[in-house]
Amino acid sequence: QKEVEQNSGPLSVPEGAIASLNCTYSDRGSQSFFWYRQYSGKSPELIMFIYSNGDKEDGRFTAQLNKASQYVSLLIRDSQPSDSATYLCAVRSSYNTDKLIFGTGTRLQVFP
Amino acid sequence: DGGITQSPKYLFRKEGQNVTLSCEQNLNHDAMYWYRQDPGQGLRLIYYSQIVNDFQKGDIAEGYSVSREKKESFPLTVTSAQKNPTAFYLCASSARRGTGQPQHFGDGTRLSIL
């Protein structure tokens, strides 16, 4: 089992729809979770982080965390073509809190 | 503007050659990291440093070396021992250790073999 799992996609949604990106992790003691957006050929850009169970909203983005199910998700409301990118989920290791464990990313395509 | 600067943007390595990738940050961050990204794979940690003059191996340190002589700088050397160096190399930094702060990335260096 991979430490951080994401569906590679592509996830295709129409403009204006809600995109739902999911991530599961194996380290039950993890306390910090991050979502990065990476455009093709560019470096990852932090868009959300969440530490507590529940929802955290920032503009069109909502991160959801369920530690009991070891599940973190990112919702993008009113998706725009400019949201088309790969979204990386990262989890801070509880064994070595200096380390982030990254998933391989989900590619999102938003079509007009 | 505060940020992380990586140079060069593109780098070519000849057989048997060592090359050094630069990473400088002016965010006053304590921690710095080097990752490697290959197509279809997640980011893999090469080395990281939490304080000056100290660094630790990540998951794929073989064939790489680093130094941390200044808080602002964390250069990565890809040695000739790294047989498959072609990848996208990313430097990141984060604030004080143990605070749970996120990592922020530079623009990356693409390394290829000539």
JSON list of C-alpha atoms in Angstrom, two decimals:
[
{"chain": "A", "resi": 1, "resn": "GLN", "atom": "CA", "xyz": [0.00, 0.00, 0.00]},
{"chain": "A", "resi": 2, "resn": "LYS", "atom": "CA", "xyz": [1.33, 3.42, -0.95]},
{"chain": "A", "resi": 3, "resn": "GLU", "atom": "CA", "xyz": [1.69, 5.89, 1.90]},
{"chain": "A", "resi": 4, "resn": "VAL", "atom": "CA", "xyz": [-0.36, 8.56, 0.12]},
{"chain": "A", "resi": 5, "resn": "GLU", "atom": "CA", "xyz": [-2.71, 7.51, -2.64]},
{"chain": "A", "resi": 6, "resn": "GLN", "atom": "CA", "xyz": [-4.42, 9.59, -5.25]},
{"chain": "A", "resi": 7, "resn": "ASN", "atom": "CA", "xyz": [-6.29, 8.67, -8.40]},
{"chain": "A", "resi": 8, "resn": "SER", "atom": "CA", "xyz": [-4.04, 9.80, -11.25]},
{"chain": "A", "resi": 9, "resn": "GLY", "atom": "CA", "xyz": [-6.99, 10.90, -13.39]},
{"chain": "A", "resi": 10, "resn": "PRO", "atom": "CA", "xyz": [-7.55, 12.76, -15.54]},
{"chain": "A", "resi": 11, "resn": "LEU", "atom": "CA", "xyz": [-10.62, 14.05, -13.78]},
{"chain": "A", "resi": 12, "resn": "SER", "atom": "CA", "xyz": [-12.63, 15.98, -16.35]},
{"chain": "A", "resi": 13, "resn": "VAL", "atom": "CA", "xyz": [-15.28, 18.47, -15.24]},
{"chain": "A", "resi": 14, "resn": "PRO", "atom": "CA", "xyz": [-17.16, 21.19, -17.12]},
{"chain": "A", "resi": 15, "resn": "GLU", "atom": "CA", "xyz": [-16.55, 24.83, -16.37]},
{"chain": "A", "resi": 16, "resn": "GLY", "atom": "CA", "xyz": [-18.61, 25.97, -13.40]},
{"chain": "A", "resi": 17, "resn": "ALA", "atom": "CA", "xyz": [-18.91, 22.51, -11.85]},
{"chain": "A", "resi": 18, "resn": "ILE", "atom": "CA", "xyz": [-17.47, 21.29, -8.55]},
{"chain": "A", "resi": 19, "resn": "ALA", "atom": "CA", "xyz": [-14.28, 19.27, -8.84]},
{"chain": "A", "resi": 20, "resn": "SER", "atom": "CA", "xyz": [-13.67, 16.76, -6.06]},
{"chain": "A", "resi": 21, "resn": "LEU", "atom": "CA", "xyz": [-10.15, 15.47, -5.54]},
{"chain": "A", "resi": 22, "resn": "ASN", "atom": "CA", "xyz": [-9.46, 12.69, -3.06]},
{"chain": "A", "resi": 23, "resn": "CYS", "atom": "CA", "xyz": [-6.48, 11.43, -1.14]},
{"chain": "A", "resi": 24, "resn": "THR", "atom": "CA", "xyz": [-6.04, 8.56, 1.32]},
{"chain": "A", "resi": 25, "resn": "TYR", "atom": "CA", "xyz": [-3.05, 8.02, 3.58]},
{"chain": "A", "resi": 26, "resn": "SER", "atom": "CA", "xyz": [-1.69, 5.15, 5.61]},
{"chain": "A", "resi": 27, "resn": "ASP", "atom": "CA", "xyz": [0.03, 6.93, 8.54]},
{"chain": "A", "resi": 28, "resn": "ARG", "atom": "CA", "xyz": [-2.68, 7.03, 11.20]},
{"chain": "A", "resi": 29, "resn": "GLY", "atom": "CA", "xyz": [-0.66, 9.45, 13.34]},
{"chain": "A", "resi": 30, "resn": "SER", "atom": "CA", "xyz": [-0.37, 12.15, 10.67]},
{"chain": "A", "resi": 31, "resn": "GLN", "atom": "CA", "xyz": [-1.51, 15.57, 11.84]},
{"chain": "A", "resi": 32, "resn": "SER", "atom": "CA", "xyz": [-0.86, 17.95, 8.93]},
{"chain": "A", "resi": 33, "resn": "PHE", "atom": "CA", "xyz": [-2.18, 17.76, 5.40]},
{"chain": "A", "resi": 34, "resn": "PHE", "atom": "CA", "xyz": [-1.45, 19.91, 2.37]},
{"chain": "A", "resi": 35, "resn": "TRP", "atom": "CA", "xyz": [-2.74, 20.42, -1.15]},
{"chain": "A", "resi": 36, "resn": "TYR", "atom": "CA", "xyz": [-0.47, 21.72, -3.87]},
{"chain": "A", "resi": 37, "resn": "ARG", "atom": "CA", "xyz": [-1.35, 22.69, -7.43]},
{"chain": "A", "resi": 38, "resn": "GLN", "atom": "CA", "xyz": [1.21, 22.03, -10.14]},
{"chain": "A", "resi": 39, "resn": "TYR", "atom": "CA", "xyz": [0.81, 23.36, -13.64]},
{"chain": "A", "resi": 40, "resn": "SER", "atom": "CA", "xyz": [2.55, 21.44, -16.39]},
{"chain": "A", "resi": 41, "resn": "GLY", "atom": "CA", "xyz": [6.27, 22.17, -16.38]},
{"chain": "A", "resi": 42, "resn": "LYS", "atom": "CA", "xyz": [6.05, 24.30, -13.23]},
{"chain": "A", "resi": 43, "resn": "SER", "atom": "CA", "xyz": [6.77, 23.79, -9.56]},
{"chain": "A", "resi": 44, "resn": "PRO", "atom": "CA", "xyz": [4.10, 22.96, -6.94]},
{"chain": "A", "resi": 45, "resn": "GLU", "atom": "CA", "xyz": [2.21, 25.86, -5.38]},
{"chain": "A", "resi": 46, "resn": "LEU", "atom": "CA", "xyz": [0.58, 25.54, -1.96]},
{"chain": "A", "resi": 47, "resn": "ILE", "atom": "CA", "xyz": [-3.16, 26.15, -2.11]},
{"chain": "A", "resi": 48, "resn": "MET", "atom": "CA", "xyz": [-4.55, 24.71, 1.15]},
{"chain": "A", "resi": 49, "resn": "PHE", "atom": "CA", "xyz": [-3.49, 23.09, 4.38]},
{"chain": "A", "resi": 50, "resn": "ILE", "atom": "CA", "xyz": [-5.62, 21.51, 7.08]},
{"chain": "A", "resi": 51, "resn": "TYR", "atom": "CA", "xyz": [-4.82, 20.16, 10.53]},
{"chain": "A", "resi": 52, "resn": "SER", "atom": "CA", "xyz": [-8.20, 19.46, 12.15]},
{"chain": "A", "resi": 53, "resn": "ASN", "atom": "CA", "xyz": [-11.08, 17.17, 11.24]},
{"chain": "A", "resi": 54, "resn": "GLY", "atom": "CA", "xyz": [-13.81, 18.85, 9.25]},
{"chain": "A", "resi": 55, "resn": "ASP", "atom": "CA", "xyz": [-13.86, 21.45, 6.52]},
{"chain": "A", "resi": 56, "resn": "LYS", "atom": "CA", "xyz": [-11.65, 24.43, 5.85]},
{"chain": "A", "resi": 57, "resn": "GLU", "atom": "CA", "xyz": [-12.70, 26.93, 3.21]},
{"chain": "A", "resi": 58, "resn": "ASP", "atom": "CA", "xyz": [-10.59, 29.46, 1.30]},
{"chain": "A", "resi": 59, "resn": "GLY", "atom": "CA", "xyz": [-12.35, 31.16, -1.57]},
{"chain": "A", "resi": 60, "resn": "ARG", "atom": "CA", "xyz": [-13.41, 28.55, -4.11]},
{"chain": "A", "resi": 61, "resn": "PHE", "atom": "CA", "xyz": [-11.38, 25.84, -2.35]},
{"chain": "A", "resi": 62, "resn": "THR", "atom": "CA", "xyz": [-12.52, 23.61, 0.51]},
{"chain": "A", "resi": 63, "resn": "ALA", "atom": "CA", "xyz": [-10.28, 21.05, 2.16]},
{"chain": "A", "resi": 64, "resn": "GLN", "atom": "CA", "xyz": [-11.98, 18.24, 4.06]},
{"chain": "A", "resi": 65, "resn": "LEU", "atom": "CA", "xyz": [-10.25, 16.00, 6.57]},
{"chain": "A", "resi": 66, "resn": "ASN", "atom": "CA", "xyz": [-11.45, 12.79, 8.18]},
{"chain": "A", "resi": 67, "resn": "LYS", "atom": "CA", "xyz": [-8.69, 11.33, 10.31]},
{"chain": "A", "resi": 68, "resn": "ALA", "atom": "CA", "xyz": [-10.72, 8.29, 11.37]},
{"chain": "A", "resi": 69, "resn": "SER", "atom": "CA", "xyz": [-11.08, 7.28, 7.73]},
{"chain": "A", "resi": 70, "resn": "GLN", "atom": "CA", "xyz": [-7.59, 8.55, 6.85]},
{"chain": "A", "resi": 71, "resn": "TYR", "atom": "CA", "xyz": [-9.05, 10.60, 4.07]},
{"chain": "A", "resi": 72, "resn": "VAL", "atom": "CA", "xyz": [-8.47, 14.16, 2.88]},
{"chain": "A", "resi": 73, "resn": "SER", "atom": "CA", "xyz": [-10.18, 15.81, -0.05]},
{"chain": "A", "resi": 74, "resn": "LEU", "atom": "CA", "xyz": [-10.13, 19.07, -1.96]},
{"chain": "A", "resi": 75, "resn": "LEU", "atom": "CA", "xyz": [-13.25, 20.60, -3.47]},
{"chain": "A", "resi": 76, "resn": "ILE", "atom": "CA", "xyz": [-12.99, 23.29, -6.11]},
{"chain": "A", "resi": 77, "resn": "ARG", "atom": "CA", "xyz": [-16.23, 25.18, -6.65]},
{"chain": "A", "resi": 78, "resn": "ASP", "atom": "CA", "xyz": [-17.07, 27.02, -9.87]},
{"chain": "A", "resi": 79, "resn": "SER", "atom": "CA", "xyz": [-14.20, 25.27, -11.65]},
{"chain": "A", "resi": 80, "resn": "GLN", "atom": "CA", "xyz": [-12.41, 27.33, -14.29]},
{"chain": "A", "resi": 81, "resn": "PRO", "atom": "CA", "xyz": [-10.21, 26.22, -17.20]},
{"chain": "A", "resi": 82, "resn": "SER", "atom": "CA", "xyz": [-7.34, 27.90, -15.33]},
{"chain": "A", "resi": 83, "resn": "ASP", "atom": "CA", "xyz": [-7.80, 25.29, -12.58]},
{"chain": "A", "resi": 84, "resn": "SER", "atom": "CA", "xyz": [-6.58, 22.61, -15.01]},
{"chain": "A", "resi": 85, "resn": "ALA", "atom": "CA", "xyz": [-3.45, 21.26, -13.36]},
{"chain": "A", "resi": 86, "resn": "THR", "atom": "CA", "xyz": [-2.16, 18.35, -11.32]},
{"chain": "A", "resi": 87, "resn": "TYR", "atom": "CA", "xyz": [-3.11, 18.47, -7.64]},
{"chain": "A", "resi": 88, "resn": "LEU", "atom": "CA", "xyz": [-0.69, 16.93, -5.18]},
{"chain": "A", "resi": 89, "resn": "CYS", "atom": "CA", "xyz": [-1.72, 15.75, -1.75]},
{"chain": "A", "resi": 90, "resn": "ALA", "atom": "CA", "xyz": [1.01, 15.81, 0.92]},
{"chain": "A", "resi": 91, "resn": "VAL", "atom": "CA", "xyz": [0.93, 14.37, 4.41]},
{"chain": "A", "resi": 92, "resn": "ARG", "atom": "CA", "xyz": [3.37, 15.12, 7.23]},
{"chain": "A", "resi": 93, "resn": "SER", "atom": "CA", "xyz": [4.90, 11.92, 8.55]},
{"chain": "A", "resi": 94, "resn": "SER", "atom": "CA", "xyz": [4.26, 11.17, 12.22]},
{"chain": "A", "resi": 95, "resn": "TYR", "atom": "CA", "xyz": [7.46, 9.11, 12.33]},
{"chain": "A", "resi": 96, "resn": "ASN", "atom": "CA", "xyz": [9.59, 12.01, 11.16]},
{"chain": "A", "resi": 97, "resn": "THR", "atom": "CA", "xyz": [7.75, 15.31, 11.33]},
{"chain": "A", "resi": 98, "resn": "ASP", "atom": "CA", "xyz": [10.42, 16.95, 9.20]},
{"chain": "A", "resi": 99, "resn": "LYS", "atom": "CA", "xyz": [9.16, 14.97, 6.21]},
{"chain": "A", "resi": 100, "resn": "LEU", "atom": "CA", "xyz": [6.22, 15.42, 3.87]},
{"chain": "A", "resi": 101, "resn": "ILE", "atom": "CA", "xyz": [5.01, 12.37, 1.97]},
{"chain": "A", "resi": 102, "resn": "PHE", "atom": "CA", "xyz": [3.57, 13.25, -1.44]},
{"chain": "A", "resi": 103, "resn": "GLY", "atom": "CA", "xyz": [1.02, 11.44, -3.54]},
{"chain": "A", "resi": 104, "resn": "THR", "atom": "CA", "xyz": [1.58, 11.15, -7.28]},
{"chain": "A", "resi": 105, "resn": "GLY", "atom": "CA", "xyz": [-1.14, 13.69, -8.00]},
{"chain": "A", "resi": 106, "resn": "THR", "atom": "CA", "xyz": [-4.50, 13.87, -9.74]},
{"chain": "A", "resi": 107, "resn": "ARG", "atom": "CA", "xyz": [-4.67, 15.61, -13.09]},
{"chain": "A", "resi": 108, "resn": "LEU", "atom": "CA", "xyz": [-7.72, 17.87, -13.36]},
{"chain": "A", "resi": 109, "resn": "GLN", "atom": "CA", "xyz": [-9.08, 19.04, -16.68]},
{"chain": "A", "resi": 110, "resn": "VAL", "atom": "CA", "xyz": [-11.76, 21.73, -16.73]},
{"chain": "A", "resi": 111, "resn": "PHE", "atom": "CA", "xyz": [-13.35, 22.10, -20.14]},
{"chain": "A", "resi": 112, "resn": "PRO", "atom": "CA", "xyz": [-15.31, 25.17, -21.34]},
{"chain": "B", "resi": 1, "resn": "ASP", "atom": "CA", "xyz": [10.02, 40.10, -2.81]},
{"chain": "B", "resi": 2, "resn": "GLY", "atom": "CA", "xyz": [10.56, 37.11, -0.53]},
{"chain": "B", "resi": 3, "resn": "GLY", "atom": "CA", "xyz": [10.99, 33.78, -2.18]},
{"chain": "B", "resi": 4, "resn": "ILE", "atom": "CA", "xyz": [13.07, 30.81, -3.16]},
{"chain": "B", "resi": 5, "resn": "THR", "atom": "CA", "xyz": [15.42, 31.13, -6.12]},
{"chain": "B", "resi": 6, "resn": "GLN", "atom": "CA", "xyz": [16.74, 28.10, -7.94]},
{"chain": "B", "resi": 7, "resn": "SER", "atom": "CA", "xyz": [19.34, 28.28, -10.65]},
{"chain": "B", "resi": 8, "resn": "PRO", "atom": "CA", "xyz": [19.95, 27.42, -13.33]},
{"chain": "B", "resi": 9, "resn": "LYS", "atom": "CA", "xyz": [16.54, 26.68, -14.79]},
{"chain": "B", "resi": 10, "resn": "TYR", "atom": "CA", "xyz": [17.99, 24.09, -17.18]},
{"chain": "B", "resi": 11, "resn": "LEU", "atom": "CA", "xyz": [21.20, 22.14, -16.74]},
{"chain": "B", "resi": 12, "resn": "PHE", "atom": "CA", "xyz": [22.96, 19.54, -18.84]},
{"chain": "B", "resi": 13, "resn": "ARG", "atom": "CA", "xyz": [25.41, 17.03, -17.41]},
{"chain": "B", "resi": 14, "resn": "LYS", "atom": "CA", "xyz": [28.08, 15.17, -19.27]},
{"chain": "B", "resi": 15, "resn": "GLU", "atom": "CA", "xyz": [29.04, 11.63, -18.41]},
{"chain": "B", "resi": 16, "resn": "GLY", "atom": "CA", "xyz": [31.24, 11.49, -15.31]},
{"chain": "B", "resi": 17, "resn": "GLN", "atom": "CA", "xyz": [30.61, 15.10, -14.39]},
{"chain": "B", "resi": 18, "resn": "ASN", "atom": "CA", "xyz": [29.44, 16.54, -11.08]},
{"chain": "B", "resi": 19, "resn": "VAL", "atom": "CA", "xyz": [26.99, 19.42, -11.29]},
{"chain": "B", "resi": 20, "resn": "THR", "atom": "CA", "xyz": [25.69, 21.75, -8.61]},
{"chain": "B", "resi": 21, "resn": "LEU", "atom": "CA", "xyz": [22.19, 23.16, -8.37]},
{"chain": "B", "resi": 22, "resn": "SER", "atom": "CA", "xyz": [21.73, 26.38, -6.48]},
{"chain": "B", "resi": 23, "resn": "CYS", "atom": "CA", "xyz": [18.94, 27.16, -4.01]},
{"chain": "B", "resi": 24, "resn": "GLU", "atom": "CA", "xyz": [18.70, 30.47, -2.15]},
{"chain": "B", "resi": 25, "resn": "GLN", "atom": "CA", "xyz": [15.84, 31.74, 0.04]},
{"chain": "B", "resi": 26, "resn": "ASN", "atom": "CA", "xyz": [15.21, 35.13, 1.65]},
{"chain": "B", "resi": 27, "resn": "LEU", "atom": "CA", "xyz": [12.21, 34.03, 3.70]},
{"chain": "B", "resi": 28, "resn": "ASN", "atom": "CA", "xyz": [14.28, 33.56, 6.87]},
{"chain": "B", "resi": 29, "resn": "HIS", "atom": "CA", "xyz": [13.14, 29.93, 6.88]},
{"chain": "B", "resi": 30, "resn": "ASP", "atom": "CA", "xyz": [15.05, 27.47, 9.03]},
{"chain": "B", "resi": 31, "resn": "ALA", "atom": "CA", "xyz": [14.35, 24.33, 7.04]},
{"chain": "B", "resi": 32, "resn": "MET", "atom": "CA", "xyz": [15.29, 23.58, 3.45]},
{"chain": "B", "resi": 33, "resn": "TYR", "atom": "CA", "xyz": [14.66, 20.54, 1.30]},
{"chain": "B", "resi": 34, "resn": "TRP", "atom": "CA", "xyz": [15.61, 19.01, -2.01]},
{"chain": "B", "resi": 35, "resn": "TYR", "atom": "CA", "xyz": [13.19, 16.85, -3.96]},
{"chain": "B", "resi": 36, "resn": "ARG", "atom": "CA", "xyz": [13.37, 15.02, -7.21]},
{"chain": "B", "resi": 37, "resn": "GLN", "atom": "CA", "xyz": [10.32, 14.63, -9.46]},
{"chain": "B", "resi": 38, "resn": "ASP", "atom": "CA", "xyz": [10.13, 12.09, -12.28]},
{"chain": "B", "resi": 39, "resn": "PRO", "atom": "CA", "xyz": [7.22, 11.81, -14.72]},
{"chain": "B", "resi": 40, "resn": "GLY", "atom": "CA", "xyz": [4.28, 9.99, -13.17]},
{"chain": "B", "resi": 41, "resn": "GLN", "atom": "CA", "xyz": [5.89, 9.88, -9.75]},
{"chain": "B", "resi": 42, "resn": "GLY", "atom": "CA", "xyz": [5.42, 11.92, -6.65]},
{"chain": "B", "resi": 43, "resn": "LEU", "atom": "CA", "xyz": [8.11, 14.10, -5.15]},
{"chain": "B", "resi": 44, "resn": "ARG", "atom": "CA", "xyz": [10.90, 12.12, -3.54]},
{"chain": "B", "resi": 45, "resn": "LEU", "atom": "CA", "xyz": [13.02, 13.62, -0.81]},
{"chain": "B", "resi": 46, "resn": "ILE", "atom": "CA", "xyz": [16.77, 13.71, -1.45]},
{"chain": "B", "resi": 47, "resn": "TYR", "atom": "CA", "xyz": [18.17, 15.71, 1.49]},
{"chain": "B", "resi": 48, "resn": "TYR", "atom": "CA", "xyz": [16.90, 18.15, 4.05]},
{"chain": "B", "resi": 49, "resn": "SER", "atom": "CA", "xyz": [18.35, 20.55, 6.59]},
{"chain": "B", "resi": 50, "resn": "GLN", "atom": "CA", "xyz": [16.74, 22.06, 9.66]},
{"chain": "B", "resi": 51, "resn": "ILE", "atom": "CA", "xyz": [19.67, 24.23, 10.79]},
{"chain": "B", "resi": 52, "resn": "VAL", "atom": "CA", "xyz": [22.95, 25.55, 9.47]},
{"chain": "B", "resi": 53, "resn": "ASN", "atom": "CA", "xyz": [25.79, 23.02, 9.28]},
{"chain": "B", "resi": 54, "resn": "ASP", "atom": "CA", "xyz": [23.42, 20.10, 9.71]},
{"chain": "B", "resi": 55, "resn": "PHE", "atom": "CA", "xyz": [21.52, 18.01, 7.16]},
{"chain": "B", "resi": 56, "resn": "GLN", "atom": "CA", "xyz": [19.92, 14.59, 6.87]},
{"chain": "B", "resi": 57, "resn": "LYS", "atom": "CA", "xyz": [19.51, 12.07, 4.10]},
{"chain": "B", "resi": 58, "resn": "GLY", "atom": "CA", "xyz": [16.09, 11.66, 2.61]},
{"chain": "B", "resi": 59, "resn": "ASP", "atom": "CA", "xyz": [14.74, 8.64, 0.81]},
{"chain": "B", "resi": 60, "resn": "ILE", "atom": "CA", "xyz": [16.98, 8.76, -2.27]},
{"chain": "B", "resi": 61, "resn": "ALA", "atom": "CA", "xyz": [20.26, 10.39, -1.15]},
{"chain": "B", "resi": 62, "resn": "GLU", "atom": "CA", "xyz": [22.63, 8.06, -3.02]},
{"chain": "B", "resi": 63, "resn": "GLY", "atom": "CA", "xyz": [24.57, 9.92, -5.70]},
{"chain": "B", "resi": 64, "resn": "TYR", "atom": "CA", "xyz": [23.82, 13.35, -4.23]},
{"chain": "B", "resi": 65, "resn": "SER", "atom": "CA", "xyz": [25.52, 15.65, -1.73]},
{"chain": "B", "resi": 66, "resn": "VAL", "atom": "CA", "xyz": [24.55, 18.91, -0.04]},
{"chain": "B", "resi": 67, "resn": "SER", "atom": "CA", "xyz": [25.94, 21.60, 2.23]},
{"chain": "B", "resi": 68, "resn": "ARG", "atom": "CA", "xyz": [24.30, 24.16, 4.51]},
{"chain": "B", "resi": 69, "resn": "GLU", "atom": "CA", "xyz": [26.93, 26.75, 5.36]},
{"chain": "B", "resi": 70, "resn": "LYS", "atom": "CA", "xyz": [24.45, 29.63, 5.41]},
{"chain": "B", "resi": 71, "resn": "LYS", "atom": "CA", "xyz": [20.81, 29.76, 6.46]},
{"chain": "B", "resi": 72, "resn": "GLU", "atom": "CA", "xyz": [19.84, 31.19, 3.08]},
{"chain": "B", "resi": 73, "resn": "SER", "atom": "CA", "xyz": [21.60, 28.64, 0.88]},
{"chain": "B", "resi": 74, "resn": "PHE", "atom": "CA", "xyz": [21.28, 24.89, 0.34]},
{"chain": "B", "resi": 75, "resn": "PRO", "atom": "CA", "xyz": [23.11, 23.77, -2.81]},
{"chain": "B", "resi": 76, "resn": "LEU", "atom": "CA", "xyz": [22.71, 20.26, -4.19]},
{"chain": "B", "resi": 77, "resn": "THR", "atom": "CA", "xyz": [25.49, 18.46, -6.04]},
{"chain": "B", "resi": 78, "resn": "VAL", "atom": "CA", "xyz": [24.53, 15.66, -8.40]},
{"chain": "B", "resi": 79, "resn": "THR", "atom": "CA", "xyz": [27.59, 13.46, -8.54]},
{"chain": "B", "resi": 80, "resn": "SER", "atom": "CA", "xyz": [28.74, 11.09, -11.26]},
{"chain": "B", "resi": 81, "resn": "ALA", "atom": "CA", "xyz": [27.60, 8.27, -8.98]},
{"chain": "B", "resi": 82, "resn": "GLN", "atom": "CA", "xyz": [23.99, 9.19, -9.73]},
{"chain": "B", "resi": 83, "resn": "LYS", "atom": "CA", "xyz": [23.44, 7.08, -12.82]},
{"chain": "B", "resi": 84, "resn": "ASN", "atom": "CA", "xyz": [19.99, 8.36, -13.71]},
{"chain": "B", "resi": 85, "resn": "PRO", "atom": "CA", "xyz": [20.07, 12.08, -12.94]},
{"chain": "B", "resi": 86, "resn": "THR", "atom": "CA", "xyz": [17.54, 13.25, -15.52]},
{"chain": "B", "resi": 87, "resn": "ALA", "atom": "CA", "xyz": [14.68, 14.75, -13.53]},
{"chain": "B", "resi": 88, "resn": "PHE", "atom": "CA", "xyz": [13.04, 17.93, -12.30]},
{"chain": "B", "resi": 89, "resn": "TYR", "atom": "CA", "xyz": [14.74, 19.07, -9.09]},
{"chain": "B", "resi": 90, "resn": "LEU", "atom": "CA", "xyz": [12.80, 21.13, -6.61]},
{"chain": "B", "resi": 91, "resn": "CYS", "atom": "CA", "xyz": [14.07, 23.06, -3.61]},
{"chain": "B", "resi": 92, "resn": "ALA", "atom": "CA", "xyz": [11.67, 23.92, -0.81]},
{"chain": "B", "resi": 93, "resn": "SER", "atom": "CA", "xyz": [11.80, 25.73, 2.50]},
{"chain": "B", "resi": 94, "resn": "SER", "atom": "CA", "xyz": [9.63, 26.01, 5.59]},
{"chain": "B", "resi": 95, "resn": "ALA", "atom": "CA", "xyz": [9.56, 28.01, 8.79]},
{"chain": "B", "resi": 96, "resn": "ARG", "atom": "CA", "xyz": [10.73, 26.83, 12.17]},
{"chain": "B", "resi": 97, "resn": "ARG", "atom": "CA", "xyz": [10.86, 23.11, 12.79]},
{"chain": "B", "resi": 98, "resn": "GLY", "atom": "CA", "xyz": [7.98, 21.56, 14.66]},
{"chain": "B", "resi": 99, "resn": "THR", "atom": "CA", "xyz": [5.51, 24.27, 13.83]},
{"chain": "B", "resi": 100, "resn": "GLY", "atom": "CA", "xyz": [3.72, 22.22, 11.18]},
{"chain": "B", "resi": 101, "resn": "GLN", "atom": "CA", "xyz": [4.29, 24.98, 8.67]},
{"chain": "B", "resi": 102, "resn": "PRO", "atom": "CA", "xyz": [3.95, 24.09, 4.99]},
{"chain": "B", "resi": 103, "resn": "GLN", "atom": "CA", "xyz": [6.79, 23.90, 2.55]},
{"chain": "B", "resi": 104, "resn": "HIS", "atom": "CA", "xyz": [7.10, 26.39, -0.29]},
{"chain": "B", "resi": 105, "resn": "PHE", "atom": "CA", "xyz": [8.87, 25.59, -3.52]},
{"chain": "B", "resi": 106, "resn": "GLY", "atom": "CA", "xyz": [11.26, 27.31, -5.87]},
{"chain": "B", "resi": 107, "resn": "ASP", "atom": "CA", "xyz": [10.73, 27.21, -9.64]},
{"chain": "B", "resi": 108, "resn": "GLY", "atom": "CA", "xyz": [12.88, 24.11, -10.10]},
{"chain": "B", "resi": 109, "resn": "THR", "atom": "CA", "xyz": [15.85, 23.01, -12.18]},
{"chain": "B", "resi": 110, "resn": "ARG", "atom": "CA", "xyz": [15.53, 20.56, -15.07]},
{"chain": "B", "resi": 111, "resn": "LEU", "atom": "CA", "xyz": [18.60, 18.37, -15.35]},
{"chain": "B", "resi": 112, "resn": "SER", "atom": "CA", "xyz": [19.34, 16.30, -18.42]},
{"chain": "B", "resi": 113, "resn": "ILE", "atom": "CA", "xyz": [22.20, 14.11, -19.55]},
{"chain": "B", "resi": 114, "resn": "LEU", "atom": "CA", "xyz": [24.11, 15.12, -22.68]}
]
